[in-house]
PDB file of C-alpha atoms in Angstrom:
ATOM      1  CA  MET T   1       0.069 -21.335  52.974  1.00 52.00           C
ATOM      2  CA  ASP T   2      -2.892 -22.052  50.960  1.00 85.00           C
ATOM      3  CA  ASP T   3      -1.274 -23.370  48.364  1.00 91.00           C
ATOM      4  CA  ASP T   4       0.760 -25.926  49.966  1.00 95.00           C
ATOM      5  CA  ALA T   5      -1.889 -28.632  49.166  1.00 94.00           C
ATOM      6  CA  LEU T   6      -1.947 -27.439  45.296  1.00 96.00           C
ATOM      7  CA  LEU T   7       2.102 -27.860  45.673  1.00 96.00           C
ATOM      8  CA  ALA T   8       1.996 -30.938  47.175  1.00 96.00           C
ATOM      9  CA  GLU T   9      -0.190 -32.275  44.260  1.00 97.00           C
ATOM     10  CA  GLN T  10       2.050 -30.811  41.877  1.00 97.00           C
ATOM     11  CA  MET T  11       4.854 -32.799  43.304  1.00 97.00           C
ATOM     12  CA  ALA T  12       3.072 -35.958  43.300  1.00 97.00           C
ATOM     13  CA  TYR T  13       2.192 -35.635  39.623  1.00 97.00           C
ATOM     14  CA  TYR T  14       5.900 -34.949  38.722  1.00 97.00           C
ATOM     15  CA  ARG T  15       7.210 -37.983  41.158  1.00 97.00           C
ATOM     16  CA  ALA T  16       4.514 -40.060  39.064  1.00 98.00           C
ATOM     17  CA  GLY T  17       4.965 -39.329  36.171  1.00 97.00           C
ATOM     18  CA  ALA T  18       8.437 -38.819  35.348  1.00 97.00           C
ATOM     19  CA  ALA T  19       8.478 -41.888  32.858  1.00 96.00           C
ATOM     20  CA  GLU T  20       5.965 -39.721  30.874  1.00 96.00           C
ATOM     21  CA  TYR T  21       7.789 -36.434  31.226  1.00 95.00           C
ATOM     22  CA  ASP T  22       9.519 -36.662  28.184  1.00 95.00           C
ATOM     23  CA  ARG T  23       6.777 -37.238  25.849  1.00 94.00           C
ATOM     24  CA  PRO T  24       6.112 -33.434  24.942  1.00 92.00           C
ATOM     25  CA  TYR T  25       9.618 -33.248  23.497  1.00 92.00           C
ATOM     26  CA  ALA T  26       8.892 -36.057  21.136  1.00 91.00           C
ATOM     27  CA  GLU T  27       5.498 -35.081  20.066  1.00 91.00           C
ATOM     28  CA  TYR T  28       6.004 -31.432  19.498  1.00 87.00           C
ATOM     29  CA  GLU T  29       8.172 -30.074  17.034  1.00 88.00           C
ATOM     30  CA  ASP T  30       8.128 -26.536  18.366  1.00 88.00           C
ATOM     31  CA  LEU T  31       9.667 -27.598  21.575  1.00 89.00           C
ATOM     32  CA  ARG T  32      12.494 -29.480  20.245  1.00 89.00           C
ATOM     33  CA  ARG T  33      13.120 -26.309  18.048  1.00 89.00           C
ATOM     34  CA  LEU T  34      12.872 -24.165  21.601  1.00 92.00           C
ATOM     35  CA  LEU T  35      15.816 -26.314  22.903  1.00 94.00           C
ATOM     36  CA  ALA T  36      18.348 -24.983  20.100  1.00 92.00           C
ATOM     37  CA  VAL T  37      17.727 -21.326  21.527  1.00 93.00           C
ATOM     38  CA  VAL T  38      20.389 -22.077  24.303  1.00 93.00           C
ATOM     39  CA  ASP T  39      23.101 -21.859  21.770  1.00 92.00           C
ATOM     40  CA  ASP T  40      21.761 -17.948  21.133  1.00 93.00           C
ATOM     41  CA  LEU T  41      21.364 -17.160  24.827  1.00 96.00           C
ATOM     42  CA  PRO T  42      24.196 -15.511  27.519  1.00 96.00           C
ATOM     43  CA  ILE T  43      24.799 -19.165  29.077  1.00 97.00           C
ATOM     44  CA  ALA T  44      28.057 -18.720  30.533  1.00 95.00           C
ATOM     45  CA  GLY T  45      30.000 -19.601  33.831  1.00 98.00           C
ATOM     46  CA  ASP T  46      28.986 -21.880  36.773  1.00 98.00           C
ATOM     47  CA  VAL T  47      25.408 -22.443  35.979  1.00 98.00           C
ATOM     48  CA  LEU T  48      22.831 -23.158  38.395  1.00 98.00           C
ATOM     49  CA  GLU T  49      19.800 -24.901  36.750  1.00 98.00           C
ATOM     50  CA  LEU T  50      16.461 -24.563  38.356  1.00 98.00           C
ATOM     51  CA  ALA T  51      13.546 -27.348  37.893  1.00 98.00           C
ATOM     52  CA  CYS T  52      15.861 -29.169  35.584  1.00 98.00           C
ATOM     53  CA  GLY T  53      13.081 -32.351  35.141  1.00 97.00           C
ATOM     54  CA  THR T  54      14.907 -35.177  33.191  1.00 97.00           C
ATOM     55  CA  GLY T  55      17.652 -33.050  32.048  1.00 97.00           C
ATOM     56  CA  GLN T  56      16.149 -32.469  28.766  1.00 96.00           C
ATOM     57  CA  TRP T  57      18.319 -28.899  29.046  1.00 97.00           C
ATOM     58  CA  THR T  58      21.110 -29.785  31.153  1.00 98.00           C
ATOM     59  CA  PRO T  59      23.366 -31.468  28.699  1.00 96.00           C
ATOM     60  CA  LEU T  60      22.878 -28.014  26.400  1.00 96.00           C
ATOM     61  CA  LEU T  61      23.763 -26.005  29.291  1.00 97.00           C
ATOM     62  CA  ALA T  62      26.571 -27.929  30.330  1.00 97.00           C
ATOM     63  CA  ALA T  63      28.003 -27.924  26.524  1.00 95.00           C
ATOM     64  CA  ARG T  64      28.001 -23.567  27.147  1.00 95.00           C
ATOM     65  CA  ALA T  65      28.875 -23.733  31.024  1.00 97.00           C
ATOM     66  CA  ARG T  66      32.094 -24.162  33.041  1.00 97.00           C
ATOM     67  CA  SER T  67      29.922 -26.052  35.654  1.00 98.00           C
ATOM     68  CA  VAL T  68      26.322 -27.205  36.450  1.00 98.00           C
ATOM     69  CA  THR T  69      24.291 -27.614  39.236  1.00 98.00           C
ATOM     70  CA  ALA T  70      20.919 -29.183  38.557  1.00 98.00           C
ATOM     71  CA  VAL T  71      18.484 -28.741  41.278  1.00 98.00           C
ATOM     72  CA  ASP T  72      15.383 -30.892  41.336  1.00 98.00           C
ATOM     73  CA  ALA T  73      12.559 -31.956  44.148  1.00 97.00           C
ATOM     74  CA  ALA T  74      11.711 -35.254  42.233  1.00 97.00           C
ATOM     75  CA  ALA T  75      13.982 -37.991  42.740  1.00 97.00           C
ATOM     76  CA  GLU T  76      12.413 -39.931  40.051  1.00 97.00           C
ATOM     77  CA  VAL T  77      13.096 -37.235  37.434  1.00 97.00           C
ATOM     78  CA  LEU T  78      16.593 -36.933  38.742  1.00 97.00           C
ATOM     79  CA  ALA T  79      17.445 -40.154  38.115  1.00 97.00           C
ATOM     80  CA  LEU T  80      16.682 -39.946  34.372  1.00 97.00           C
ATOM     81  CA  ALA T  81      18.331 -36.621  34.175  1.00 97.00           C
ATOM     82  CA  ARG T  82      21.473 -38.193  35.419  1.00 96.00           C
ATOM     83  CA  ALA T  83      21.130 -41.128  33.003  1.00 95.00           C
ATOM     84  CA  ARG T  84      20.939 -38.437  30.223  1.00 93.00           C
ATOM     85  CA  THR T  85      24.100 -36.444  30.684  1.00 93.00           C
ATOM     86  CA  ALA T  86      27.374 -37.838  31.462  1.00 86.00           C
ATOM     87  CA  SER T  87      29.163 -34.773  31.710  1.00 91.00           C
ATOM     88  CA  PRO T  88      31.857 -34.608  34.805  1.00 94.00           C
ATOM     89  CA  THR T  89      31.124 -30.829  35.125  1.00 97.00           C
ATOM     90  CA  VAL T  90      27.509 -31.294  36.157  1.00 98.00           C
ATOM     91  CA  GLN T  91      26.226 -32.321  39.788  1.00 97.00           C
ATOM     92  CA  PHE T  92      22.347 -32.925  40.502  1.00 97.00           C
ATOM     93  CA  LEU T  93      20.744 -32.273  43.658  1.00 97.00           C
ATOM     94  CA  GLU T  94      17.879 -33.008  44.931  1.00 98.00           C
ATOM     95  CA  ALA T  95      15.720 -30.430  47.100  1.00 97.00           C
ATOM     96  CA  ASP T  96      12.388 -28.256  47.215  1.00 96.00           C
ATOM     97  CA  LEU T  97      12.990 -25.040  45.292  1.00 95.00           C
ATOM     98  CA  PHE T  98      10.903 -23.050  47.807  1.00 93.00           C
ATOM     99  CA  ALA T  99      13.169 -24.364  50.828  1.00 93.00           C
ATOM    100  CA  TRP T 100      16.394 -24.805  49.128  1.00 93.00           C
ATOM    101  CA  GLN T 101      19.355 -21.888  49.664  1.00 92.00           C
ATOM    102  CA  PRO T 102      22.004 -22.433  47.372  1.00 93.00           C
ATOM    103  CA  PRO T 103      25.361 -22.352  49.578  1.00 90.00           C
ATOM    104  CA  ARG T 104      27.563 -20.604  46.446  1.00 95.00           C
ATOM    105  CA  ARG T 105      26.522 -17.841  43.990  1.00 98.00           C
ATOM    106  CA  TYR T 106      26.556 -18.674  40.228  1.00 98.00           C
ATOM    107  CA  ASP T 107      27.025 -16.529  36.645  1.00 98.00           C
ATOM    108  CA  THR T 108      23.518 -18.040  35.073  1.00 98.00           C
ATOM    109  CA  VAL T 109      20.319 -19.221  36.918  1.00 98.00           C
ATOM    110  CA  PHE T 110      18.362 -21.193  34.215  1.00 98.00           C
ATOM    111  CA  PHE T 111      14.542 -22.342  34.332  1.00 98.00           C
ATOM    112  CA  ALA T 112      12.726 -23.750  31.396  1.00 98.00           C
ATOM    113  CA  PHE T 113       9.000 -24.406  32.170  1.00 97.00           C
ATOM    114  CA  TRP T 114       9.206 -23.190  36.299  1.00 98.00           C
ATOM    115  CA  LEU T 115       8.445 -20.062  36.734  1.00 98.00           C
ATOM    116  CA  SER T 116       4.865 -21.190  35.469  1.00 98.00           C
ATOM    117  CA  HIS T 117       4.651 -23.502  38.630  1.00 98.00           C
ATOM    118  CA  VAL T 118       5.224 -21.013  41.356  1.00 97.00           C
ATOM    119  CA  PRO T 119       2.177 -19.634  42.715  1.00 97.00           C
ATOM    120  CA  PRO T 120       1.786 -15.645  42.303  1.00 96.00           C
ATOM    121  CA  THR T 121       1.635 -14.707  45.751  1.00 95.00           C
ATOM    122  CA  ARG T 122       5.349 -16.930  45.982  1.00 96.00           C
ATOM    123  CA  LEU T 123       6.996 -14.721  43.092  1.00 95.00           C
ATOM    124  CA  PRO T 124       8.543 -12.011  44.968  1.00 95.00           C
ATOM    125  CA  ASP T 125      10.424 -14.354  47.009  1.00 95.00           C
ATOM    126  CA  PHE T 126      11.113 -16.739  44.413  1.00 96.00           C
ATOM    127  CA  TRP T 127      12.749 -13.798  42.742  1.00 97.00           C
ATOM    128  CA  ASN T 128      15.044 -12.525  45.670  1.00 95.00           C
ATOM    129  CA  SER T 129      16.391 -16.314  46.007  1.00 96.00           C
ATOM    130  CA  VAL T 130      17.674 -16.038  42.093  1.00 97.00           C
ATOM    131  CA  ALA T 131      18.637 -12.679  42.764  1.00 97.00           C
ATOM    132  CA  ALA T 132      20.915 -13.880  46.158  1.00 96.00           C
ATOM    133  CA  ALA T 133      22.065 -16.959  43.766  1.00 97.00           C
ATOM    134  CA  LEU T 134      23.213 -14.513  41.076  1.00 98.00           C
ATOM    135  CA  ALA T 135      27.129 -13.394  41.307  1.00 97.00           C
ATOM    136  CA  PRO T 136      27.828 -10.001  40.716  1.00 96.00           C
ATOM    137  CA  GLY T 137      26.900  -9.431  36.676  1.00 96.00           C
ATOM    138  CA  GLY T 138      24.823 -12.431  36.566  1.00 98.00           C
ATOM    139  CA  LYS T 139      21.879 -13.115  34.560  1.00 98.00           C
ATOM    140  CA  ALA T 140      18.989 -15.111  34.810  1.00 98.00           C
ATOM    141  CA  ILE T 141      17.616 -16.748  31.936  1.00 98.00           C
ATOM    142  CA  PHE T 142      14.193 -18.666  31.613  1.00 98.00           C
ATOM    143  CA  ILE T 143      11.806 -20.152  29.153  1.00 98.00           C
ATOM    144  CA  ASP T 144       8.011 -20.734  29.637  1.00 97.00           C
ATOM    145  CA  ASP T 145       4.684 -20.872  28.255  1.00 96.00           C
ATOM    146  CA  GLY T 146       2.743 -17.891  27.436  1.00 95.00           C
ATOM    147  CA  PRO T 147      -0.933 -16.971  27.470  1.00 96.00           C
ATOM    148  CA  ALA T 148      -1.955 -18.928  23.872  1.00 94.00           C
ATOM    149  CA  ALA T 149      -0.561 -22.414  25.828  1.00 93.00           C
ATOM    150  CA  ALA T 150      -3.733 -22.060  27.852  1.00 95.00           C
ATOM    151  CA  ALA T 151      -5.849 -23.698  25.195  1.00 94.00           C
ATOM    152  CA  GLN T 152      -4.116 -27.103  25.672  1.00 92.00           C
ATOM    153  CA  GLU T 153      -4.663 -27.280  29.316  1.00 96.00           C
ATOM    154  CA  GLU T 154      -7.372 -28.033  31.226  1.00 97.00           C
ATOM    155  CA  VAL T 155      -7.438 -25.022  33.367  1.00 97.00           C
ATOM    156  CA  LEU T 156      -9.248 -24.980  37.269  1.00 97.00           C
ATOM    157  CA  ALA T 157     -11.386 -22.500  38.563  1.00 95.00           C
ATOM    158  CA  ASN T 158     -11.592 -21.556  42.245  1.00 95.00           C
ATOM    159  CA  GLN T 159      -8.212 -23.169  43.407  1.00 95.00           C
ATOM    160  CA  PRO T 160      -5.905 -21.353  45.899  1.00 94.00           C
ATOM    161  CA  ALA T 161      -3.532 -20.306  42.518  1.00 96.00           C
ATOM    162  CA  PRO T 162      -4.180 -20.292  39.106  1.00 97.00           C
ATOM    163  CA  ALA T 163      -3.969 -24.188  38.301  1.00 97.00           C
ATOM    164  CA  ALA T 164      -4.533 -26.922  35.371  1.00 98.00           C
ATOM    165  CA  LEU T 165      -5.104 -30.644  36.166  1.00 98.00           C
ATOM    166  CA  ARG T 166      -3.185 -32.955  34.426  1.00 97.00           C
ATOM    167  CA  ARG T 167      -3.827 -36.487  33.717  1.00 97.00           C
ATOM    168  CA  LEU T 168      -1.294 -39.623  33.992  1.00 98.00           C
ATOM    169  CA  ASP T 169      -1.842 -42.670  31.502  1.00 97.00           C
ATOM    170  CA  ASP T 170      -3.038 -45.003  34.557  1.00 97.00           C
ATOM    171  CA  GLY T 171      -6.083 -42.465  34.802  1.00 97.00           C
ATOM    172  CA  SER T 172      -4.469 -40.840  38.204  1.00 98.00           C
ATOM    173  CA  GLN T 173      -5.082 -37.242  37.768  1.00 98.00           C
ATOM    174  CA  TYR T 174      -3.294 -33.791  39.641  1.00 98.00           C
ATOM    175  CA  ARG T 175      -3.790 -30.444  40.051  1.00 97.00           C
ATOM    176  CA  ILE T 176      -0.872 -28.420  39.321  1.00 98.00           C
ATOM    177  CA  VAL T 177       0.129 -24.714  39.718  1.00 98.00           C
ATOM    178  CA  LYS T 178       0.455 -23.016  35.790  1.00 98.00           C
ATOM    179  CA  VAL T 179       0.070 -19.344  35.356  1.00 98.00           C
ATOM    180  CA  PHE T 180       0.243 -18.667  32.099  1.00 97.00           C
ATOM    181  CA  HIS T 181       2.261 -15.248  31.892  1.00 97.00           C
ATOM    182  CA  ASP T 182       2.049 -12.372  29.650  1.00 95.00           C
ATOM    183  CA  ALA T 183       5.477 -11.158  28.936  1.00 95.00           C
ATOM    184  CA  GLN T 184       4.542  -7.494  29.029  1.00 95.00           C
ATOM    185  CA  THR T 185       2.978  -7.864  32.363  1.00 96.00           C
ATOM    186  CA  LEU T 186       5.832  -9.904  33.815  1.00 97.00           C
ATOM    187  CA  THR T 187       7.993  -7.359  32.525  1.00 97.00           C
ATOM    188  CA  ASP T 188       6.415  -4.921  34.602  1.00 96.00           C
ATOM    189  CA  ASP T 189       6.300  -6.870  37.598  1.00 95.00           C
ATOM    190  CA  LEU T 190      10.200  -7.807  37.377  1.00 96.00           C
ATOM    191  CA  THR T 191      10.831  -4.302  36.514  1.00 96.00           C
ATOM    192  CA  ALA T 192       8.540  -2.879  39.976  1.00 95.00           C
ATOM    193  CA  LEU T 193      10.943  -5.919  41.643  1.00 94.00           C
ATOM    194  CA  GLY T 194      14.287  -3.762  40.331  1.00 96.00           C
ATOM    195  CA  TRP T 195      15.072  -6.310  37.772  1.00 97.00           C
ATOM    196  CA  SER T 196      16.238  -5.203  34.347  1.00 97.00           C
ATOM    197  CA  VAL T 197      14.717  -7.682  32.286  1.00 97.00           C
ATOM    198  CA  ASP T 198      14.238  -8.671  28.633  1.00 97.00           C
ATOM    199  CA  ILE T 199      11.480 -10.997  27.415  1.00 97.00           C
ATOM    200  CA  ARG T 200      10.328 -11.917  23.947  1.00 94.00           C
ATOM    201  CA  PRO T 201       8.020 -14.061  22.549  1.00 92.00           C
ATOM    202  CA  ARG T 202       8.895 -16.896  20.861  1.00 90.00           C
ATOM    203  CA  GLY T 203       5.548 -19.019  19.419  1.00 87.00           C
ATOM    204  CA  GLY T 204       3.535 -19.766  21.858  1.00 90.00           C
ATOM    205  CA  ASN T 205       6.627 -19.480  24.690  1.00 94.00           C
ATOM    206  CA  PHE T 206       8.633 -16.393  25.815  1.00 96.00           C
ATOM    207  CA  ILE T 207      12.456 -16.636  26.468  1.00 97.00           C
ATOM    208  CA  GLY T 208      13.527 -13.811  29.454  1.00 98.00           C
ATOM    209  CA  ILE T 209      17.075 -12.959  30.071  1.00 98.00           C
ATOM    210  CA  ALA T 210      17.010 -10.254  33.598  1.00 98.00           C
ATOM    211  CA  GLU T 211      19.509  -9.263  35.801  1.00 98.00           C
ATOM    212  CA  PRO T 212      18.973  -8.279  39.399  1.00 97.00           C
ATOM    213  CA  PRO T 213      18.597  -5.030  41.162  1.00 92.00           C
ATOM    214  CA  THR T 214      21.845  -3.091  41.610  1.00 81.00           C
ATOM    215  CA  THR T 215      22.944  -1.578  44.869  1.00 51.00           C
ATOM    216  CA  PRO T 216      20.739   1.539  46.345  1.00 41.00           C
ATOM    217  CA  GLY T 217      21.962   4.408  43.928  1.00 37.00           C
ATOM    218  CA  GLN T 218      23.183   2.650  41.068  1.00 38.00           C
ATOM    219  CA  GLU T 219      20.972   2.110  37.958  1.00 39.00           C
ATOM    220  CA  ALA T 220      20.486  -1.261  36.453  1.00 41.00           C
ATOM    221  CA  ALA T 221      22.067  -2.450  33.891  1.00 43.00           C
ATOM    222  CA  ARG T 222      20.407  -3.348  30.820  1.00 43.00           C
ATOM    223  CA  PRO T 223      20.327  -6.679  29.337  1.00 43.00           C
ATOM    224  CA  GLU T 224      22.270  -7.783  26.604  1.00 44.00           C
ATOM    225  CA  ALA T 225      20.423  -6.101  23.225  1.00 39.00           C
ATOM    226  CA  GLY T 226      22.081  -8.468  20.876  1.00 40.00           C
ATOM    227  CA  TRP T 227      20.771 -11.752  21.996  1.00 36.00           C
ATOM    228  CA  SER T 228      18.762 -14.013  19.834  1.00 36.00           C
ATOM    229  CA  VAL T 229      16.087 -16.308  19.827  1.00 35.00           C
ATOM    230  CA  GLY T 230      16.056 -17.907  16.322  1.00 34.00           C
ATOM    231  CA  GLY T 231      13.607 -15.000  14.965  1.00 29.00           C
ATOM    232  CA  GLY T 232      10.430 -15.981  17.162  1.00 30.00           C
ATOM    233  CA  CYS T 233      10.180 -12.457  18.115  1.00 27.00           C
TER     234      CYS T 233
END
């Protein structure tokens, strides 16, 4: 695909910048507050965490789950995640999320700040993979940047996918995929794919809960109406 080189550069950025990955969590109070919403979300059972990074979210998931399988393609960030997470119920796996197929199904598939790094042309396949990873009655839960976050990025034009330029402390620079999803548009796109979805703004971010398409002839279940995001709607 035309976006292969862009995705390779994105991978190189996260591998080279693993030591700087956690900096935004230390610098931005809003991001630290966002971590607390895990307690208000229907995290349950066996959890698959996609693009776990350095494990900021992993121990929070583990506190609510029976087990967590945390997957990332960058060995450098996984090493930091393992050091952060001591729970015996957590398993870390190194895998390319665009190629990896989980060997089993999970009650919850969770991903934070990953959806914005998936090129738009790959979104249908990505959501199909998430659906295939969910056990009956399972939910996908996701958190990411909304359109307002674009003001904090160096957005690039004329790229094979929406992209931004990121710089590391050593002066190196990398293109990454960065799609600033609008909640309503994302809701419409997922609904068109047969998902039942509830996406709610939280400051400059959004939090979504989605259930995959049901078998033909059945009405899709509605996500839980009572879930809370700490008053940030």
